[in-house]
Amino acid sequence: MTKRKKALFYAIYLFVLTVLFSVCAEIVLRINGIEPWQKQEVATQVDPGGKFFKKHPTLGYSHIPGKFTVTLGTGYRFNVTQDSNSLRITSPIDSNKTPEQKEEIWIFGCSFTHGWAINDEETFAWLLQEKFQEYKVVNFGVSGYGTIHSMIQFREALKTKTPTVAILAYAEFHDKRNTFSRTRRKGISPFNKLGPLVQPYARVDGQGKLQYFFADVEYPEFPLMRYSALAHFIEIKYNHVESKFHRSHVVSEALVLEMAQLAKEHDVKFILANVHLGHAMLDFAEKHNILNIDISVDRRIPE
């Protein structure tokens, strides 16, 4: 057999092995519940207007001011009211009443804080306002936000006003939001239906300093992942490895420290409130003498 024929034989042999391996892997993965990727469709409806988000120059996006009825894919409805600053209200709006000058409590966070899927008067910021009427409670929470958004909001709001207390409602799933990992892009990109989304994100450089970036909320798919379970499985594993290289939790820790430092500089009492399972950030806060509290609940328990 000539060298050319031998090379051709080995090429065909490797090709056949690759095809056989791919077919077998495809079958095994599908048997084990791994399917080709299907792009998520957002069934949420917003009335009036159909949109819930608008572009923001430093935060990427924010809520649209106004009163809305949101209907989820299940048919469940809830009412949302956002003030002229795009922040969810924490008390009834009375246009004839002059606002009282009170010391303020600022609460930062994601949809847990904003109160996605519950009415205005059911958010924990509203309930705090009812309990502490001598203060004005401001709900900075926005659906989809991470710690990086909270830090930017805090820094910008301090330019015009200083609260008495600033509460950061942190959840461990904010970590991937703060570095805008592929996993996060994959989950959030369908929500462009509710308004144009842009994402600030951060990385920690070699000196341990935060570097900030901006990106459109788009998801670059792997080839064939919509048709092949194997391609989707490879993409899932790649995303997992990528997240480790981003050191997302380290970025979150740096953002928390930056917020705590800003609070200290402005004589604001800063509190880290853990709102989701996982206690790593509470341990970090304790280590750095940051006031902290665990207000998480196990949502797997229906009660």
Coordinates of C-alpha atoms in Angstrom, one line a residue:
M1 CA 0.0 0.0 0.0
T2 CA 1.4 3.4 -1.0
K3 CA 1.8 6.2 1.5
R4 CA -1.0 8.1 -0.2
K5 CA -3.4 5.2 0.0
K6 CA -2.4 4.6 3.6
A7 CA -3.1 8.2 4.5
L8 CA -6.4 8.1 2.8
F9 CA -7.3 4.9 4.6
Y10 CA -6.5 6.4 8.0
A11 CA -8.4 9.5 7.2
I12 CA -11.5 7.5 6.3
Y13 CA -11.0 5.3 9.3
L14 CA -10.8 8.4 11.7
F15 CA -13.8 9.9 10.0
V16 CA -15.9 6.8 10.5
L17 CA -14.9 6.6 14.1
T18 CA -15.8 10.2 14.7
V19 CA -19.2 9.7 13.1
L20 CA -19.8 6.6 15.1
F21 CA -18.7 8.3 18.3
S22 CA -20.9 11.3 17.6
V23 CA -24.0 9.1 16.9
C24 CA -23.5 7.0 20.0
A25 CA -22.9 10.1 22.1
E26 CA -26.0 11.8 20.7
I27 CA -28.1 8.7 21.6
V28 CA -26.7 8.4 25.1
L29 CA -27.1 12.1 25.9
R30 CA -30.7 12.1 24.7
I31 CA -31.5 9.1 26.8
N32 CA -30.1 11.0 29.8
G33 CA -32.2 14.0 29.1
I34 CA -29.8 16.3 27.2
E35 CA -31.6 17.8 24.2
P36 CA -30.7 20.2 21.5
W37 CA -31.0 23.8 22.6
Q38 CA -34.3 25.5 22.1
K39 CA -34.3 29.3 22.3
Q40 CA -36.6 30.4 25.2
E41 CA -39.6 32.4 24.2
V42 CA -40.8 35.0 26.8
A43 CA -44.6 34.6 27.2
T44 CA -44.8 37.7 29.5
Q45 CA -47.2 40.4 28.4
V46 CA -46.9 44.0 29.6
D47 CA -49.9 46.4 29.4
P48 CA -49.9 49.1 28.3
G49 CA -47.2 49.3 25.6
G50 CA -45.8 45.8 25.7
K51 CA -42.4 47.0 27.0
F52 CA -40.9 47.0 30.5
F53 CA -37.3 48.2 30.0
K54 CA -35.6 51.2 28.4
K55 CA -31.9 52.0 27.7
H56 CA -29.9 53.7 30.4
P57 CA -26.5 55.3 29.7
T58 CA -24.6 53.8 32.7
L59 CA -26.8 50.9 33.9
G60 CA -27.5 49.5 30.4
Y61 CA -31.2 49.5 31.0
S62 CA -33.8 50.5 33.6
H63 CA -37.5 50.1 34.1
I64 CA -40.0 52.3 32.2
P65 CA -41.9 54.8 34.5
G66 CA -45.6 54.3 34.8
K67 CA -48.3 51.8 36.0
F68 CA -48.4 48.4 34.3
T69 CA -50.2 45.1 34.5
V70 CA -47.9 42.2 33.8
T71 CA -49.3 38.9 32.7
L72 CA -47.1 35.8 32.9
G73 CA -47.3 32.8 30.6
T74 CA -49.4 31.0 33.2
G75 CA -52.1 33.7 33.1
Y76 CA -51.1 35.1 36.5
R77 CA -51.2 38.9 36.7
F78 CA -49.7 41.5 39.0
N79 CA -49.5 45.3 39.1
V80 CA -46.4 47.4 39.0
T81 CA -46.0 51.1 39.5
Q82 CA -42.7 52.8 38.7
D83 CA -42.1 56.5 39.6
S84 CA -40.6 59.2 37.4
N85 CA -37.1 57.9 38.3
S86 CA -38.0 54.4 37.1
L87 CA -38.0 53.1 40.7
R88 CA -40.8 51.0 42.1
I89 CA -43.0 52.9 44.5
T90 CA -42.9 52.0 48.2
S91 CA -46.1 53.8 49.3
P92 CA -49.3 55.1 47.7
I93 CA -48.9 58.0 45.3
D94 CA -50.7 61.1 46.4
S95 CA -50.2 63.9 43.8
N96 CA -51.8 66.5 46.1
K97 CA -49.5 65.9 49.0
T98 CA -46.1 67.7 49.4
P99 CA -43.4 65.1 50.0
E100 CA -42.0 65.2 53.5
Q101 CA -38.3 65.6 54.0
K102 CA -37.2 62.4 55.8
E103 CA -34.0 60.5 56.3
E104 CA -33.8 57.7 53.7
I105 CA -33.2 54.0 53.5
W106 CA -32.0 52.8 50.1
I107 CA -32.4 49.2 49.1
F108 CA -30.5 47.8 46.1
G109 CA -31.0 44.5 44.4
C110 CA -32.6 42.4 41.6
S111 CA -36.1 41.2 40.9
F112 CA -36.3 39.9 44.5
T113 CA -36.0 43.5 45.7
H114 CA -38.0 45.1 42.9
G115 CA -40.8 42.5 43.5
W116 CA -41.3 40.7 40.2
A117 CA -44.5 38.7 40.2
I118 CA -46.1 40.5 43.2
N119 CA -48.1 43.7 43.5
D120 CA -46.7 47.0 44.7
E121 CA -48.0 46.7 48.3
E122 CA -46.5 43.2 48.6
T123 CA -42.8 44.1 48.0
F124 CA -40.5 43.9 51.1
A125 CA -39.5 47.5 50.4
W126 CA -43.2 48.6 50.7
L127 CA -43.6 46.5 53.9
L128 CA -40.4 48.2 55.4
Q129 CA -41.9 51.6 54.5
E130 CA -45.1 50.7 56.4
K131 CA -43.0 49.6 59.4
F132 CA -40.6 52.6 59.4
Q133 CA -42.7 55.5 58.5
E134 CA -40.3 58.0 60.0
Y135 CA -38.0 57.2 57.0
K136 CA -38.4 57.3 53.3
V137 CA -37.7 53.8 51.8
V138 CA -36.3 53.9 48.2
N139 CA -36.5 50.7 46.2
F140 CA -33.6 50.6 43.7
G141 CA -34.3 47.0 42.7
V142 CA -34.6 46.2 39.0
S143 CA -35.3 42.9 37.4
G144 CA -32.2 41.2 36.1
Y145 CA -29.7 43.5 38.0
G146 CA -26.6 42.2 39.7
T147 CA -24.2 43.7 42.2
I148 CA -22.5 45.7 39.5
H149 CA -25.8 47.6 38.8
S150 CA -26.3 48.2 42.5
M151 CA -22.8 49.7 42.9
I152 CA -23.3 52.0 39.9
Q153 CA -26.7 53.1 41.2
F154 CA -25.3 53.8 44.6
R155 CA -22.3 55.7 43.3
E156 CA -24.5 57.9 41.0
A157 CA -27.3 58.5 43.6
L158 CA -24.7 59.7 46.2
K159 CA -23.9 62.6 43.9
T160 CA -27.1 64.3 44.8
K161 CA -28.3 62.8 48.1
T162 CA -27.0 60.8 51.1
P163 CA -29.2 58.1 52.8
T164 CA -29.0 57.1 56.4
V165 CA -28.9 53.4 55.5
A166 CA -28.0 51.5 52.3
I167 CA -29.0 47.8 52.0
L168 CA -27.6 45.6 49.4
A169 CA -29.8 42.6 48.8
Y170 CA -27.3 40.0 47.4
A171 CA -27.9 36.6 45.9
E172 CA -25.2 34.2 44.8
F173 CA -26.7 34.1 41.3
H174 CA -25.7 37.7 40.9
D175 CA -22.1 36.5 40.5
K176 CA -22.7 35.4 36.8
R177 CA -24.6 38.6 36.2
N178 CA -21.6 40.7 37.4
T179 CA -19.2 39.1 34.8
F180 CA -21.9 38.6 32.2
S181 CA -21.0 35.0 31.6
R182 CA -22.2 33.0 28.6
T183 CA -24.6 31.2 30.9
R184 CA -26.1 34.6 31.9
R185 CA -26.3 35.7 28.2
K186 CA -28.1 32.5 27.4
G187 CA -30.8 33.0 30.0
I188 CA -31.4 36.8 29.6
S189 CA -31.2 37.4 25.9
P190 CA -34.9 36.4 25.2
F191 CA -36.0 39.3 27.5
N192 CA -35.0 41.8 24.8
K193 CA -38.7 41.3 23.9
L194 CA -39.6 43.5 26.8
G195 CA -37.1 46.3 25.8
P196 CA -33.6 46.8 24.6
L197 CA -31.1 45.3 27.1
V198 CA -27.5 46.3 27.5
Q199 CA -25.3 44.9 30.2
P200 CA -22.4 46.5 32.2
Y201 CA -20.0 43.8 33.6
A202 CA -16.7 43.6 35.3
R203 CA -13.4 41.7 35.5
V204 CA -10.7 41.7 38.1
D205 CA -7.3 42.5 36.6
G206 CA -3.9 41.1 37.7
Q207 CA -3.6 43.8 40.4
G208 CA -7.0 42.8 41.8
K209 CA -8.7 46.0 40.5
L210 CA -12.1 46.1 38.8
Q211 CA -12.3 46.8 35.1
Y212 CA -15.6 47.7 33.7
F213 CA -17.1 46.9 30.3
F214 CA -20.4 47.1 28.3
A215 CA -22.1 44.6 26.0
D216 CA -25.4 44.2 24.1
V217 CA -27.4 41.4 25.5
E218 CA -26.9 38.9 22.7
Y219 CA -26.1 35.2 22.8
P220 CA -23.5 33.7 20.4
E221 CA -24.7 30.1 19.8
F222 CA -22.4 27.2 19.2
P223 CA -22.8 25.7 15.7
L224 CA -25.5 22.9 15.5
M225 CA -26.5 23.3 19.2
R226 CA -30.1 23.8 18.1
Y227 CA -30.0 20.4 16.3
S228 CA -27.6 18.3 18.2
A229 CA -27.6 17.2 21.9
L230 CA -23.9 16.6 21.7
A231 CA -23.2 20.2 20.4
H232 CA -25.4 21.5 23.2
F233 CA -23.7 19.4 25.8
I234 CA -20.3 20.7 24.6
E235 CA -21.6 24.2 24.8
I236 CA -22.9 23.7 28.4
K237 CA -19.5 22.3 29.5
Y238 CA -17.7 25.2 27.8
N239 CA -19.9 27.7 29.6
H240 CA -19.1 26.1 32.9
V241 CA -15.3 26.3 32.3
E242 CA -15.6 29.9 31.1
S243 CA -17.4 30.9 34.3
K244 CA -14.5 29.6 36.4
F245 CA -12.0 31.7 34.4
H246 CA -14.1 34.8 35.0
R247 CA -13.8 34.4 38.8
S248 CA -17.3 35.7 39.2
H249 CA -17.5 35.5 43.0
V250 CA -14.2 37.3 43.4
V251 CA -15.7 40.1 41.2
S252 CA -18.8 40.2 43.4
E253 CA -16.6 40.5 46.5
A254 CA -14.7 43.4 45.0
L255 CA -18.0 45.1 44.1
V256 CA -19.3 44.7 47.7
L257 CA -16.1 46.1 49.1
E258 CA -16.4 49.1 46.8
M259 CA -20.0 49.8 47.9
A260 CA -19.0 49.4 51.6
Q261 CA -16.1 51.9 51.0
L262 CA -18.4 54.4 49.3
A263 CA -20.8 54.1 52.2
K264 CA -18.0 54.7 54.7
E265 CA -16.8 57.8 52.8
H266 CA -20.3 59.3 52.9
D267 CA -21.1 58.2 56.5
V268 CA -23.8 55.8 55.4
K269 CA -24.6 52.6 57.4
F270 CA -24.1 49.8 54.9
I271 CA -25.8 46.4 55.3
L272 CA -25.4 43.3 53.2
A273 CA -28.6 41.3 53.2
N274 CA -28.4 37.7 51.8
V275 CA -31.7 37.0 50.0
H276 CA -30.8 33.5 48.5
L277 CA -29.4 30.2 49.6
G278 CA -25.6 30.2 50.0
H279 CA -23.6 31.9 52.7
A280 CA -20.2 32.6 51.1
M281 CA -20.8 36.4 50.8
L282 CA -22.0 36.5 54.4
D283 CA -18.7 34.9 55.5
F284 CA -16.8 37.5 53.4
A285 CA -18.8 40.4 54.9
E286 CA -18.1 39.1 58.4
K287 CA -14.4 38.9 57.6
H288 CA -14.3 42.5 56.4
N289 CA -16.5 43.9 59.3
I290 CA -19.4 44.6 57.0
L291 CA -22.8 44.5 58.7
N292 CA -24.8 41.6 57.3
I293 CA -27.9 39.6 57.8
D294 CA -29.4 36.4 56.2
I295 CA -33.0 37.0 55.1
S296 CA -33.1 34.1 52.6
V297 CA -35.8 31.5 52.6
D298 CA -35.8 28.0 51.0
R299 CA -38.3 28.5 48.2
R300 CA -38.4 24.7 47.6
I301 CA -40.7 24.6 50.6
P302 CA -44.2 25.7 49.4
E303 CA -45.1 27.2 52.8

